[in-house]
PDB file of C-alpha atoms in Angstrom:
ATOM      1  CA  MET S   1     -23.290 -26.262 -52.834  1.00  0.00           C
ATOM      2  CA  ARG S   2     -21.203 -29.337 -52.189  1.00  0.00           C
ATOM      3  CA  GLU S   3     -19.468 -30.852 -55.136  1.00  0.00           C
ATOM      4  CA  GLN S   4     -18.960 -34.235 -53.542  1.00  0.00           C
ATOM      5  CA  SER S   5     -21.002 -36.399 -51.234  1.00  0.00           C
ATOM      6  CA  VAL S   6     -19.892 -38.272 -48.142  1.00  0.00           C
ATOM      7  CA  ARG S   7     -18.364 -41.694 -48.790  1.00  0.00           C
ATOM      8  CA  GLN S   8     -20.686 -44.612 -48.154  1.00  0.00           C
ATOM      9  CA  PHE S   9     -19.617 -47.220 -45.614  1.00  0.00           C
ATOM     10  CA  SER S  10     -20.745 -49.987 -47.997  1.00  0.00           C
ATOM     11  CA  ASP S  11     -18.253 -48.751 -50.617  1.00  0.00           C
ATOM     12  CA  VAL S  12     -15.226 -49.145 -48.333  1.00  0.00           C
ATOM     13  CA  THR S  13     -13.145 -52.288 -47.825  1.00  0.00           C
ATOM     14  CA  GLU S  14     -10.581 -53.136 -45.181  1.00  0.00           C
ATOM     15  CA  GLY S  15      -7.051 -52.805 -46.539  1.00  0.00           C
ATOM     16  CA  GLU S  16      -7.957 -50.470 -49.387  1.00  0.00           C
ATOM     17  CA  SER S  17      -5.532 -47.683 -50.196  1.00  0.00           C
ATOM     18  CA  LEU S  18      -6.384 -44.015 -50.327  1.00  0.00           C
ATOM     19  CA  PRO S  19      -4.920 -42.026 -53.237  1.00  0.00           C
ATOM     20  CA  SER S  20      -1.464 -40.882 -52.077  1.00  0.00           C
ATOM     21  CA  ARG S  21      -0.066 -37.389 -52.565  1.00  0.00           C
ATOM     22  CA  THR S  22       2.992 -35.164 -52.244  1.00  0.00           C
ATOM     23  CA  ILE S  23       2.696 -31.939 -50.243  1.00  0.00           C
ATOM     24  CA  PRO S  24       5.422 -29.275 -50.550  1.00  0.00           C
ATOM     25  CA  VAL S  25       6.530 -27.263 -47.505  1.00  0.00           C
ATOM     26  CA  THR S  26       8.607 -24.081 -47.462  1.00  0.00           C
ATOM     27  CA  ARG S  27       9.550 -21.498 -44.843  1.00  0.00           C
ATOM     28  CA  ALA S  28       6.588 -19.446 -46.112  1.00  0.00           C
ATOM     29  CA  HIS S  29       4.192 -22.274 -45.181  1.00  0.00           C
ATOM     30  CA  LEU S  30       5.653 -22.345 -41.674  1.00  0.00           C
ATOM     31  CA  ILE S  31       5.339 -18.580 -41.203  1.00  0.00           C
ATOM     32  CA  HIS S  32       1.718 -18.764 -42.358  1.00  0.00           C
ATOM     33  CA  TYR S  33       1.055 -21.673 -40.017  1.00  0.00           C
ATOM     34  CA  ALA S  34       2.783 -19.881 -37.110  1.00  0.00           C
ATOM     35  CA  GLY S  35       0.437 -16.943 -37.590  1.00  0.00           C
ATOM     36  CA  ALA S  36      -2.734 -18.965 -38.171  1.00  0.00           C
ATOM     37  CA  SER S  37      -2.116 -21.353 -35.274  1.00  0.00           C
ATOM     38  CA  GLY S  38      -0.524 -18.967 -32.788  1.00  0.00           C
ATOM     39  CA  ASP S  39       2.449 -21.343 -32.347  1.00  0.00           C
ATOM     40  CA  ARG S  40       5.285 -18.865 -32.815  1.00  0.00           C
ATOM     41  CA  ASN S  41       8.106 -20.990 -31.437  1.00  0.00           C
ATOM     42  CA  VAL S  42      11.209 -19.536 -33.152  1.00  0.00           C
ATOM     43  CA  ILE S  43      12.618 -22.989 -34.008  1.00  0.00           C
ATOM     44  CA  HIS S  44      10.027 -23.036 -36.819  1.00  0.00           C
ATOM     45  CA  TRP S  45      11.359 -19.943 -38.575  1.00  0.00           C
ATOM     46  CA  ASP S  46      14.802 -18.949 -37.293  1.00  0.00           C
ATOM     47  CA  GLU S  47      17.638 -21.315 -38.188  1.00  0.00           C
ATOM     48  CA  ARG S  48      20.152 -19.779 -35.756  1.00  0.00           C
ATOM     49  CA  THR S  49      17.840 -20.481 -32.828  1.00  0.00           C
ATOM     50  CA  ALA S  50      17.031 -23.946 -34.196  1.00  0.00           C
ATOM     51  CA  GLN S  51      20.745 -24.789 -34.510  1.00  0.00           C
ATOM     52  CA  ALA S  52      21.536 -23.311 -31.096  1.00  0.00           C
ATOM     53  CA  VAL S  53      19.242 -25.899 -29.492  1.00  0.00           C
ATOM     54  CA  GLY S  54      20.794 -28.754 -31.476  1.00  0.00           C
ATOM     55  CA  LEU S  55      18.469 -29.045 -34.469  1.00  0.00           C
ATOM     56  CA  PRO S  56      19.959 -29.342 -37.981  1.00  0.00           C
ATOM     57  CA  ASP S  57      17.887 -26.422 -39.313  1.00  0.00           C
ATOM     58  CA  VAL S  58      14.401 -24.938 -39.068  1.00  0.00           C
ATOM     59  CA  ILE S  59      11.818 -27.702 -38.572  1.00  0.00           C
ATOM     60  CA  ALA S  60       8.138 -27.747 -39.481  1.00  0.00           C
ATOM     61  CA  HIS S  61       5.605 -27.590 -36.678  1.00  0.00           C
ATOM     62  CA  GLY S  62       4.547 -31.161 -35.983  1.00  0.00           C
ATOM     63  CA  MET S  63       1.020 -29.791 -35.986  1.00  0.00           C
ATOM     64  CA  TRP S  64       1.440 -28.388 -39.476  1.00  0.00           C
ATOM     65  CA  THR S  65       2.510 -31.828 -40.696  1.00  0.00           C
ATOM     66  CA  MET S  66      -0.380 -33.477 -38.876  1.00  0.00           C
ATOM     67  CA  GLY S  67      -2.840 -30.888 -40.207  1.00  0.00           C
ATOM     68  CA  ALA S  68      -1.596 -31.174 -43.785  1.00  0.00           C
ATOM     69  CA  ALA S  69      -1.546 -34.996 -43.772  1.00  0.00           C
ATOM     70  CA  ILE S  70      -5.184 -35.405 -42.674  1.00  0.00           C
ATOM     71  CA  GLN S  71      -6.342 -33.731 -45.889  1.00  0.00           C
ATOM     72  CA  LEU S  72      -5.787 -37.078 -47.602  1.00  0.00           C
ATOM     73  CA  VAL S  73      -8.484 -38.499 -45.329  1.00  0.00           C
ATOM     74  CA  THR S  74     -10.942 -35.596 -45.360  1.00  0.00           C
ATOM     75  CA  ASP S  75     -10.858 -35.470 -49.167  1.00  0.00           C
ATOM     76  CA  TRP S  76     -11.486 -39.218 -49.293  1.00  0.00           C
ATOM     77  CA  VAL S  77     -14.392 -39.021 -46.809  1.00  0.00           C
ATOM     78  CA  GLY S  78     -15.894 -36.018 -48.559  1.00  0.00           C
ATOM     79  CA  ASP S  79     -16.638 -34.039 -45.384  1.00  0.00           C
ATOM     80  CA  ALA S  80     -13.923 -32.633 -43.120  1.00  0.00           C
ATOM     81  CA  GLY S  81     -16.343 -32.614 -40.189  1.00  0.00           C
ATOM     82  CA  ARG S  82     -16.376 -36.436 -40.122  1.00  0.00           C
ATOM     83  CA  VAL S  83     -13.037 -36.913 -38.334  1.00  0.00           C
ATOM     84  CA  LEU S  84     -13.914 -38.247 -34.881  1.00  0.00           C
ATOM     85  CA  ASP S  85     -10.435 -39.044 -33.614  1.00  0.00           C
ATOM     86  CA  TYR S  86      -6.987 -38.256 -34.941  1.00  0.00           C
ATOM     87  CA  GLY S  87      -3.679 -38.953 -33.271  1.00  0.00           C
ATOM     88  CA  THR S  88      -0.003 -39.388 -34.015  1.00  0.00           C
ATOM     89  CA  ARG S  89       3.536 -39.460 -32.677  1.00  0.00           C
ATOM     90  CA  PHE S  90       6.023 -36.992 -34.097  1.00  0.00           C
ATOM     91  CA  THR S  91       8.854 -39.414 -34.748  1.00  0.00           C
ATOM     92  CA  LYS S  92      11.258 -37.247 -36.795  1.00  0.00           C
ATOM     93  CA  PRO S  93      11.268 -33.538 -37.459  1.00  0.00           C
ATOM     94  CA  VAL S  94      10.590 -32.334 -41.001  1.00  0.00           C
ATOM     95  CA  VAL S  95      13.690 -30.251 -41.717  1.00  0.00           C
ATOM     96  CA  VAL S  96      12.836 -27.319 -43.975  1.00  0.00           C
ATOM     97  CA  PRO S  97      15.917 -25.806 -45.658  1.00  0.00           C
ATOM     98  CA  HIS S  98      15.832 -22.189 -46.786  1.00  0.00           C
ATOM     99  CA  ASP S  99      16.462 -23.200 -50.393  1.00  0.00           C
ATOM    100  CA  GLY S 100      13.847 -25.386 -52.004  1.00  0.00           C
ATOM    101  CA  GLY S 101      12.030 -26.374 -48.820  1.00  0.00           C
ATOM    102  CA  ALA S 102      10.962 -29.982 -48.306  1.00  0.00           C
ATOM    103  CA  SER S 103       8.001 -32.204 -49.064  1.00  0.00           C
ATOM    104  CA  LEU S 104       5.739 -34.748 -47.416  1.00  0.00           C
ATOM    105  CA  GLU S 105       4.700 -38.021 -49.004  1.00  0.00           C
ATOM    106  CA  VAL S 106       1.338 -39.062 -47.613  1.00  0.00           C
ATOM    107  CA  ALA S 107      -0.289 -42.470 -48.117  1.00  0.00           C
ATOM    108  CA  GLY S 108      -3.252 -44.041 -46.350  1.00  0.00           C
ATOM    109  CA  THR S 109      -4.845 -47.450 -45.817  1.00  0.00           C
ATOM    110  CA  VAL S 110      -8.150 -48.483 -44.304  1.00  0.00           C
ATOM    111  CA  LYS S 111      -6.969 -50.361 -41.241  1.00  0.00           C
ATOM    112  CA  SER S 112     -10.279 -51.447 -39.768  1.00  0.00           C
ATOM    113  CA  LEU S 113     -14.033 -51.001 -40.133  1.00  0.00           C
ATOM    114  CA  ASP S 114     -16.843 -50.856 -37.599  1.00  0.00           C
ATOM    115  CA  ALA S 115     -20.077 -51.863 -39.346  1.00  0.00           C
ATOM    116  CA  ASP S 116     -22.352 -51.035 -36.411  1.00  0.00           C
ATOM    117  CA  ALA S 117     -21.091 -47.475 -36.105  1.00  0.00           C
ATOM    118  CA  GLN S 118     -20.296 -47.106 -39.855  1.00  0.00           C
ATOM    119  CA  GLN S 119     -16.820 -45.908 -38.947  1.00  0.00           C
ATOM    120  CA  ALA S 120     -13.417 -46.530 -40.496  1.00  0.00           C
ATOM    121  CA  VAL S 121      -9.931 -46.259 -39.045  1.00  0.00           C
ATOM    122  CA  VAL S 122      -7.409 -44.987 -41.581  1.00  0.00           C
ATOM    123  CA  GLU S 123      -3.683 -45.403 -40.992  1.00  0.00           C
ATOM    124  CA  LEU S 124      -1.529 -42.732 -42.589  1.00  0.00           C
ATOM    125  CA  THR S 125       2.095 -43.158 -43.637  1.00  0.00           C
ATOM    126  CA  VAL S 126       3.853 -39.809 -43.774  1.00  0.00           C
ATOM    127  CA  THR S 127       7.476 -39.493 -44.880  1.00  0.00           C
ATOM    128  CA  SER S 128       9.853 -36.669 -45.771  1.00  0.00           C
ATOM    129  CA  SER S 129      13.169 -37.302 -47.578  1.00  0.00           C
ATOM    130  CA  GLY S 130      12.474 -41.029 -47.208  1.00  0.00           C
ATOM    131  CA  GLU S 131      12.129 -40.898 -43.408  1.00  0.00           C
ATOM    132  CA  LYS S 132       8.937 -41.574 -41.530  1.00  0.00           C
ATOM    133  CA  VAL S 133       7.968 -38.337 -39.752  1.00  0.00           C
ATOM    134  CA  LEU S 134       4.646 -39.375 -38.190  1.00  0.00           C
ATOM    135  CA  GLY S 135       4.312 -42.653 -36.303  1.00  0.00           C
ATOM    136  CA  ARG S 136       1.087 -44.496 -35.433  1.00  0.00           C
ATOM    137  CA  CYS S 137      -0.812 -41.856 -37.368  1.00  0.00           C
ATOM    138  CA  ARG S 138      -4.462 -42.883 -37.305  1.00  0.00           C
ATOM    139  CA  ALA S 139      -7.805 -41.243 -37.870  1.00  0.00           C
ATOM    140  CA  THR S 140     -11.293 -42.555 -37.142  1.00  0.00           C
ATOM    141  CA  VAL S 141     -13.939 -41.236 -39.504  1.00  0.00           C
ATOM    142  CA  GLN S 142     -17.718 -41.383 -39.649  1.00  0.00           C
ATOM    143  CA  LEU S 143     -18.996 -42.596 -43.021  1.00  0.00           C
ATOM    144  CA  ASP S 144     -22.567 -42.532 -44.326  1.00  0.00           C
TER     145      ASP S 144
ATOM    146  CA  MET R   1      16.563 -26.045 -15.821  1.00  0.00           C
ATOM    147  CA  ALA R   2      14.276 -29.050 -15.540  1.00  0.00           C
ATOM    148  CA  VAL R   3      10.520 -29.512 -15.499  1.00  0.00           C
ATOM    149  CA  ASN R   4       9.116 -29.461 -11.985  1.00  0.00           C
ATOM    150  CA  GLU R   5       7.713 -32.940 -11.414  1.00  0.00           C
ATOM    151  CA  ASP R   6       5.472 -31.650  -8.616  1.00  0.00           C
ATOM    152  CA  PHE R   7       3.095 -30.477 -11.346  1.00  0.00           C
ATOM    153  CA  GLN R   8       2.116 -34.044 -12.263  1.00  0.00           C
ATOM    154  CA  GLY R   9      -1.560 -34.586 -11.465  1.00  0.00           C
ATOM    155  CA  ARG R  10      -2.280 -30.882 -11.268  1.00  0.00           C
ATOM    156  CA  SER R  11      -5.406 -29.379 -12.896  1.00  0.00           C
ATOM    157  CA  TYR R  12      -6.150 -25.776 -13.779  1.00  0.00           C
ATOM    158  CA  PRO R  13      -9.349 -23.723 -13.739  1.00  0.00           C
ATOM    159  CA  PRO R  14     -11.116 -23.199 -17.111  1.00  0.00           C
ATOM    160  CA  THR R  15      -9.420 -20.699 -19.455  1.00  0.00           C
ATOM    161  CA  PRO R  16     -11.221 -17.504 -20.515  1.00  0.00           C
ATOM    162  CA  PRO R  17     -13.528 -18.107 -23.515  1.00  0.00           C
ATOM    163  CA  PHE R  18     -11.853 -18.447 -26.919  1.00  0.00           C
ATOM    164  CA  ALA R  19     -14.126 -17.101 -29.683  1.00  0.00           C
ATOM    165  CA  VAL R  20     -13.868 -19.087 -32.934  1.00  0.00           C
ATOM    166  CA  GLY R  21     -14.157 -16.711 -35.903  1.00  0.00           C
ATOM    167  CA  ARG R  22     -14.877 -17.430 -39.549  1.00  0.00           C
ATOM    168  CA  GLU R  23     -11.731 -15.698 -40.800  1.00  0.00           C
ATOM    169  CA  HIS R  24      -9.633 -17.602 -38.310  1.00  0.00           C
ATOM    170  CA  ILE R  25     -11.043 -20.894 -39.617  1.00  0.00           C
ATOM    171  CA  ARG R  26     -10.443 -19.816 -43.221  1.00  0.00           C
ATOM    172  CA  ASP R  27      -6.878 -18.732 -42.459  1.00  0.00           C
ATOM    173  CA  PHE R  28      -6.035 -21.915 -40.556  1.00  0.00           C
ATOM    174  CA  ALA R  29      -7.572 -24.053 -43.313  1.00  0.00           C
ATOM    175  CA  GLU R  30      -5.466 -22.268 -45.909  1.00  0.00           C
ATOM    176  CA  ALA R  31      -2.315 -22.698 -43.804  1.00  0.00           C
ATOM    177  CA  VAL R  32      -2.701 -26.503 -43.690  1.00  0.00           C
ATOM    178  CA  GLY R  33      -4.008 -26.846 -47.260  1.00  0.00           C
ATOM    179  CA  ALA R  34      -7.571 -27.756 -46.223  1.00  0.00           C
ATOM    180  CA  THR R  35      -9.731 -27.176 -49.268  1.00  0.00           C
ATOM    181  CA  ASP R  36     -13.115 -28.634 -48.214  1.00  0.00           C
ATOM    182  CA  PRO R  37     -15.644 -25.851 -48.936  1.00  0.00           C
ATOM    183  CA  ILE R  38     -17.178 -26.287 -45.459  1.00  0.00           C
ATOM    184  CA  HIS R  39     -14.112 -24.432 -44.068  1.00  0.00           C
ATOM    185  CA  HIS R  40     -14.489 -21.524 -46.458  1.00  0.00           C
ATOM    186  CA  ASP R  41     -18.038 -21.145 -47.780  1.00  0.00           C
ATOM    187  CA  LEU R  42     -20.924 -20.584 -45.392  1.00  0.00           C
ATOM    188  CA  GLU R  43     -23.520 -21.883 -47.828  1.00  0.00           C
ATOM    189  CA  ALA R  44     -21.545 -25.074 -48.372  1.00  0.00           C
ATOM    190  CA  ALA R  45     -21.201 -25.578 -44.604  1.00  0.00           C
ATOM    191  CA  ARG R  46     -24.940 -25.080 -44.069  1.00  0.00           C
ATOM    192  CA  ALA R  47     -25.815 -27.345 -47.000  1.00  0.00           C
ATOM    193  CA  ALA R  48     -23.726 -30.050 -45.317  1.00  0.00           C
ATOM    194  CA  GLY R  49     -25.767 -29.653 -42.138  1.00  0.00           C
ATOM    195  CA  TYR R  50     -23.475 -27.455 -40.036  1.00  0.00           C
ATOM    196  CA  ALA R  51     -24.483 -24.272 -38.232  1.00  0.00           C
ATOM    197  CA  ASP R  52     -21.494 -22.309 -39.541  1.00  0.00           C
ATOM    198  CA  LEU R  53     -18.016 -22.746 -41.054  1.00  0.00           C
ATOM    199  CA  VAL R  54     -16.407 -25.949 -39.812  1.00  0.00           C
ATOM    200  CA  ALA R  55     -12.861 -25.915 -38.405  1.00  0.00           C
ATOM    201  CA  PRO R  56     -10.321 -28.410 -39.829  1.00  0.00           C
ATOM    202  CA  PRO R  57      -9.656 -31.467 -37.625  1.00  0.00           C
ATOM    203  CA  THR R  58      -6.459 -30.052 -36.086  1.00  0.00           C
ATOM    204  CA  PHE R  59      -7.838 -26.545 -35.398  1.00  0.00           C
ATOM    205  CA  ALA R  60      -8.515 -27.696 -31.827  1.00  0.00           C
ATOM    206  CA  VAL R  61      -4.778 -27.306 -31.267  1.00  0.00           C
ATOM    207  CA  ILE R  62      -5.318 -23.541 -30.944  1.00  0.00           C
ATOM    208  CA  PRO R  63      -7.585 -23.584 -27.898  1.00  0.00           C
ATOM    209  CA  GLY R  64      -5.647 -26.670 -26.780  1.00  0.00           C
ATOM    210  CA  GLN R  65      -2.271 -24.918 -26.836  1.00  0.00           C
ATOM    211  CA  ARG R  66      -3.724 -21.825 -25.170  1.00  0.00           C
ATOM    212  CA  THR R  67      -4.871 -24.119 -22.424  1.00  0.00           C
ATOM    213  CA  ASP R  68      -1.523 -25.932 -22.299  1.00  0.00           C
ATOM    214  CA  ARG R  69       0.318 -22.610 -22.114  1.00  0.00           C
ATOM    215  CA  GLN R  70      -0.818 -22.162 -18.515  1.00  0.00           C
ATOM    216  CA  PHE R  71       1.672 -24.872 -17.666  1.00  0.00           C
ATOM    217  CA  VAL R  72       4.353 -24.218 -20.294  1.00  0.00           C
ATOM    218  CA  ALA R  73       4.587 -20.491 -19.443  1.00  0.00           C
ATOM    219  CA  ASP R  74       4.445 -20.958 -15.677  1.00  0.00           C
ATOM    220  CA  PRO R  75       7.915 -20.011 -14.331  1.00  0.00           C
ATOM    221  CA  GLU R  76       7.431 -22.503 -11.502  1.00  0.00           C
ATOM    222  CA  ALA R  77       6.981 -25.332 -14.041  1.00  0.00           C
ATOM    223  CA  GLY R  78      10.547 -24.890 -15.364  1.00  0.00           C
ATOM    224  CA  VAL R  79       9.888 -25.402 -19.102  1.00  0.00           C
ATOM    225  CA  ASP R  80      12.446 -23.865 -21.532  1.00  0.00           C
ATOM    226  CA  TYR R  81      10.223 -23.318 -24.575  1.00  0.00           C
ATOM    227  CA  THR R  82      13.148 -23.241 -27.041  1.00  0.00           C
ATOM    228  CA  ARG R  83      13.880 -26.826 -25.970  1.00  0.00           C
ATOM    229  CA  VAL R  84      10.305 -28.006 -26.449  1.00  0.00           C
ATOM    230  CA  VAL R  85       9.480 -30.435 -29.239  1.00  0.00           C
ATOM    231  CA  HIS R  86       5.996 -31.809 -29.763  1.00  0.00           C
ATOM    232  CA  GLY R  87       6.101 -35.566 -29.118  1.00  0.00           C
ATOM    233  CA  GLU R  88       2.547 -36.822 -29.567  1.00  0.00           C
ATOM    234  CA  GLN R  89      -0.857 -35.342 -30.233  1.00  0.00           C
ATOM    235  CA  ARG R  90      -4.327 -36.793 -30.301  1.00  0.00           C
ATOM    236  CA  PHE R  91      -7.735 -35.210 -30.651  1.00  0.00           C
ATOM    237  CA  THR R  92     -10.994 -36.873 -29.800  1.00  0.00           C
ATOM    238  CA  HIS R  93     -13.752 -34.729 -31.235  1.00  0.00           C
ATOM    239  CA  HIS R  94     -17.081 -34.953 -29.470  1.00  0.00           C
ATOM    240  CA  ARG R  95     -18.476 -32.702 -32.210  1.00  0.00           C
ATOM    241  CA  PRO R  96     -16.876 -30.505 -34.908  1.00  0.00           C
ATOM    242  CA  ILE R  97     -15.789 -26.986 -33.908  1.00  0.00           C
ATOM    243  CA  VAL R  98     -17.750 -24.331 -35.820  1.00  0.00           C
ATOM    244  CA  ALA R  99     -17.458 -20.552 -36.145  1.00  0.00           C
ATOM    245  CA  GLY R 100     -19.334 -18.848 -33.343  1.00  0.00           C
ATOM    246  CA  ASP R 101     -18.193 -21.346 -30.724  1.00  0.00           C
ATOM    247  CA  GLU R 102     -16.892 -19.949 -27.456  1.00  0.00           C
ATOM    248  CA  LEU R 103     -14.461 -22.529 -26.150  1.00  0.00           C
ATOM    249  CA  ARG R 104     -12.863 -22.940 -22.772  1.00  0.00           C
ATOM    250  CA  GLY R 105     -10.149 -25.428 -21.906  1.00  0.00           C
ATOM    251  CA  ILE R 106      -9.557 -27.263 -18.683  1.00  0.00           C
ATOM    252  CA  LEU R 107      -5.960 -28.430 -18.356  1.00  0.00           C
ATOM    253  CA  HIS R 108      -4.819 -31.563 -16.601  1.00  0.00           C
ATOM    254  CA  ILE R 109      -1.121 -32.475 -16.285  1.00  0.00           C
ATOM    255  CA  ASP R 110      -1.448 -36.230 -16.657  1.00  0.00           C
ATOM    256  CA  ALA R 111       2.217 -37.264 -16.607  1.00  0.00           C
ATOM    257  CA  ILE R 112       5.765 -35.935 -16.293  1.00  0.00           C
ATOM    258  CA  ARG R 113       8.478 -38.517 -16.904  1.00  0.00           C
ATOM    259  CA  ALA R 114      12.159 -38.697 -17.761  1.00  0.00           C
ATOM    260  CA  ALA R 115      13.197 -40.444 -21.001  1.00  0.00           C
ATOM    261  CA  GLY R 116      16.733 -40.632 -22.372  1.00  0.00           C
ATOM    262  CA  GLY R 117      17.976 -37.363 -20.878  1.00  0.00           C
ATOM    263  CA  HIS R 118      14.781 -35.539 -21.848  1.00  0.00           C
ATOM    264  CA  GLN R 119      11.524 -35.008 -20.007  1.00  0.00           C
ATOM    265  CA  MET R 120       8.111 -35.840 -21.435  1.00  0.00           C
ATOM    266  CA  VAL R 121       5.005 -34.056 -20.243  1.00  0.00           C
ATOM    267  CA  THR R 122       1.498 -35.254 -21.132  1.00  0.00           C
ATOM    268  CA  MET R 123      -1.137 -32.517 -21.004  1.00  0.00           C
ATOM    269  CA  ARG R 124      -4.850 -33.144 -21.466  1.00  0.00           C
ATOM    270  CA  SER R 125      -7.075 -30.233 -22.403  1.00  0.00           C
ATOM    271  CA  GLU R 126     -10.794 -30.828 -22.113  1.00  0.00           C
ATOM    272  CA  ILE R 127     -12.350 -28.275 -24.435  1.00  0.00           C
ATOM    273  CA  VAL R 128     -15.971 -27.323 -23.728  1.00  0.00           C
ATOM    274  CA  ASP R 129     -18.437 -24.891 -25.290  1.00  0.00           C
ATOM    275  CA  ALA R 130     -20.431 -22.039 -23.722  1.00  0.00           C
ATOM    276  CA  ASP R 131     -22.983 -24.578 -22.441  1.00  0.00           C
ATOM    277  CA  GLU R 132     -20.146 -26.566 -20.815  1.00  0.00           C
ATOM    278  CA  GLN R 133     -20.757 -29.379 -23.291  1.00  0.00           C
ATOM    279  CA  PRO R 134     -17.670 -31.375 -24.401  1.00  0.00           C
ATOM    280  CA  VAL R 135     -16.277 -30.393 -27.807  1.00  0.00           C
ATOM    281  CA  SER R 136     -12.791 -31.911 -28.017  1.00  0.00           C
ATOM    282  CA  THR R 137     -10.269 -33.667 -25.859  1.00  0.00           C
ATOM    283  CA  SER R 138      -6.707 -32.719 -26.813  1.00  0.00           C
ATOM    284  CA  LEU R 139      -3.967 -35.011 -25.555  1.00  0.00           C
ATOM    285  CA  SER R 140      -0.528 -33.530 -26.073  1.00  0.00           C
ATOM    286  CA  THR R 141       2.864 -34.892 -25.113  1.00  0.00           C
ATOM    287  CA  ILE R 142       5.778 -32.483 -25.271  1.00  0.00           C
ATOM    288  CA  VAL R 143       9.435 -33.458 -25.084  1.00  0.00           C
ATOM    289  CA  VAL R 144      11.624 -30.998 -23.214  1.00  0.00           C
ATOM    290  CA  ARG R 145      15.116 -31.667 -24.537  1.00  0.00           C
ATOM    291  CA  GLY R 146      17.825 -31.979 -21.906  1.00  0.00           C
ATOM    292  CA  GLY R 147      20.841 -29.633 -21.811  1.00  0.00           C
ATOM    293  CA  GLU R 148      24.161 -30.589 -23.424  1.00  0.00           C
TER     294      GLU R 148
END
C-alpha cells in the first residue's frame, strides 16, 4: 500500500521551495546505470578513453544525472507517474574521480502553476563541485 | 570524420518492439535512486491506479536511445560515438510507461548544425505502444565534438 498520497494542487504556492538534497555518485553508480540503461559509452567508465577524447576524467551519463535529480520532484509529488514533461540541457559534465566520487546538489522551486489543469512547473537547480551541471531543468507535474 | 548533414530531415521506419519488463524497471529505478514503491511493488502500483509497475520518468531514454541508435550507428551518418556528448534531453509523456508495454520508436532527424567546432544533432523519437498510441516523445540533442 502507498505510504504517501499525491500532493494537492491547493497546497502548492508559486515560488515555494522543495526540500533540497545531496546525491553521491561513484564509478559503481555509473557502471550500474550503464547496465540498466544500455548506454555503455566507455567515457562513462574508462578514464583513458575519456582523457583520450579530451575529457578531464570519467564523466557521469547526463541521463543518470537527469534521472537522479528528478527524484526530488517525484518524492515531493508523491507519485512518480505524475511527471508529464521533463527536459534539461547538460551544461557541464559531472566529473567522477576514481577516489571518492562526486556528488550532486539538487534544489527545486515551483516556477509556475496552472489552476485549470492542476499542474505545476518545477525548476531544478543541479550543481556538482559548485558548478551548475543541468541548465533550464524543468518538470511539469500533474497534482491532485 | 564529420556528421553527414544530408541526414537532416530524414525519418526512419518504426523499430522492432521493445518489451518493458518488471525487472528492467526495478533495476533502472535502483540505478537512478528512484524509491517510489510504484517502481518496485506491484501491489503499490495497482493501488495507485496503474496496470503494472511504473517506469521512472527518464526510463523512456532506453527505447529512445535504441531508436536514436539507427542514426548514431549508421556508418553513412559519420558519428564517432567516443566523441558524442549528450547536449539536451526532453521527454513529453503522453502516459506513463508500465511493465508489459511493447514500445516502438519512430526516429526523425530534426536538425544537424555546426556550433563552435562541434556538430549538434537533434533527434526526435516518437514512442508508441502496441496499439500505435503515443506514449512518449523523446527529444535528444547530441554534441559530436570536433577533432583537435
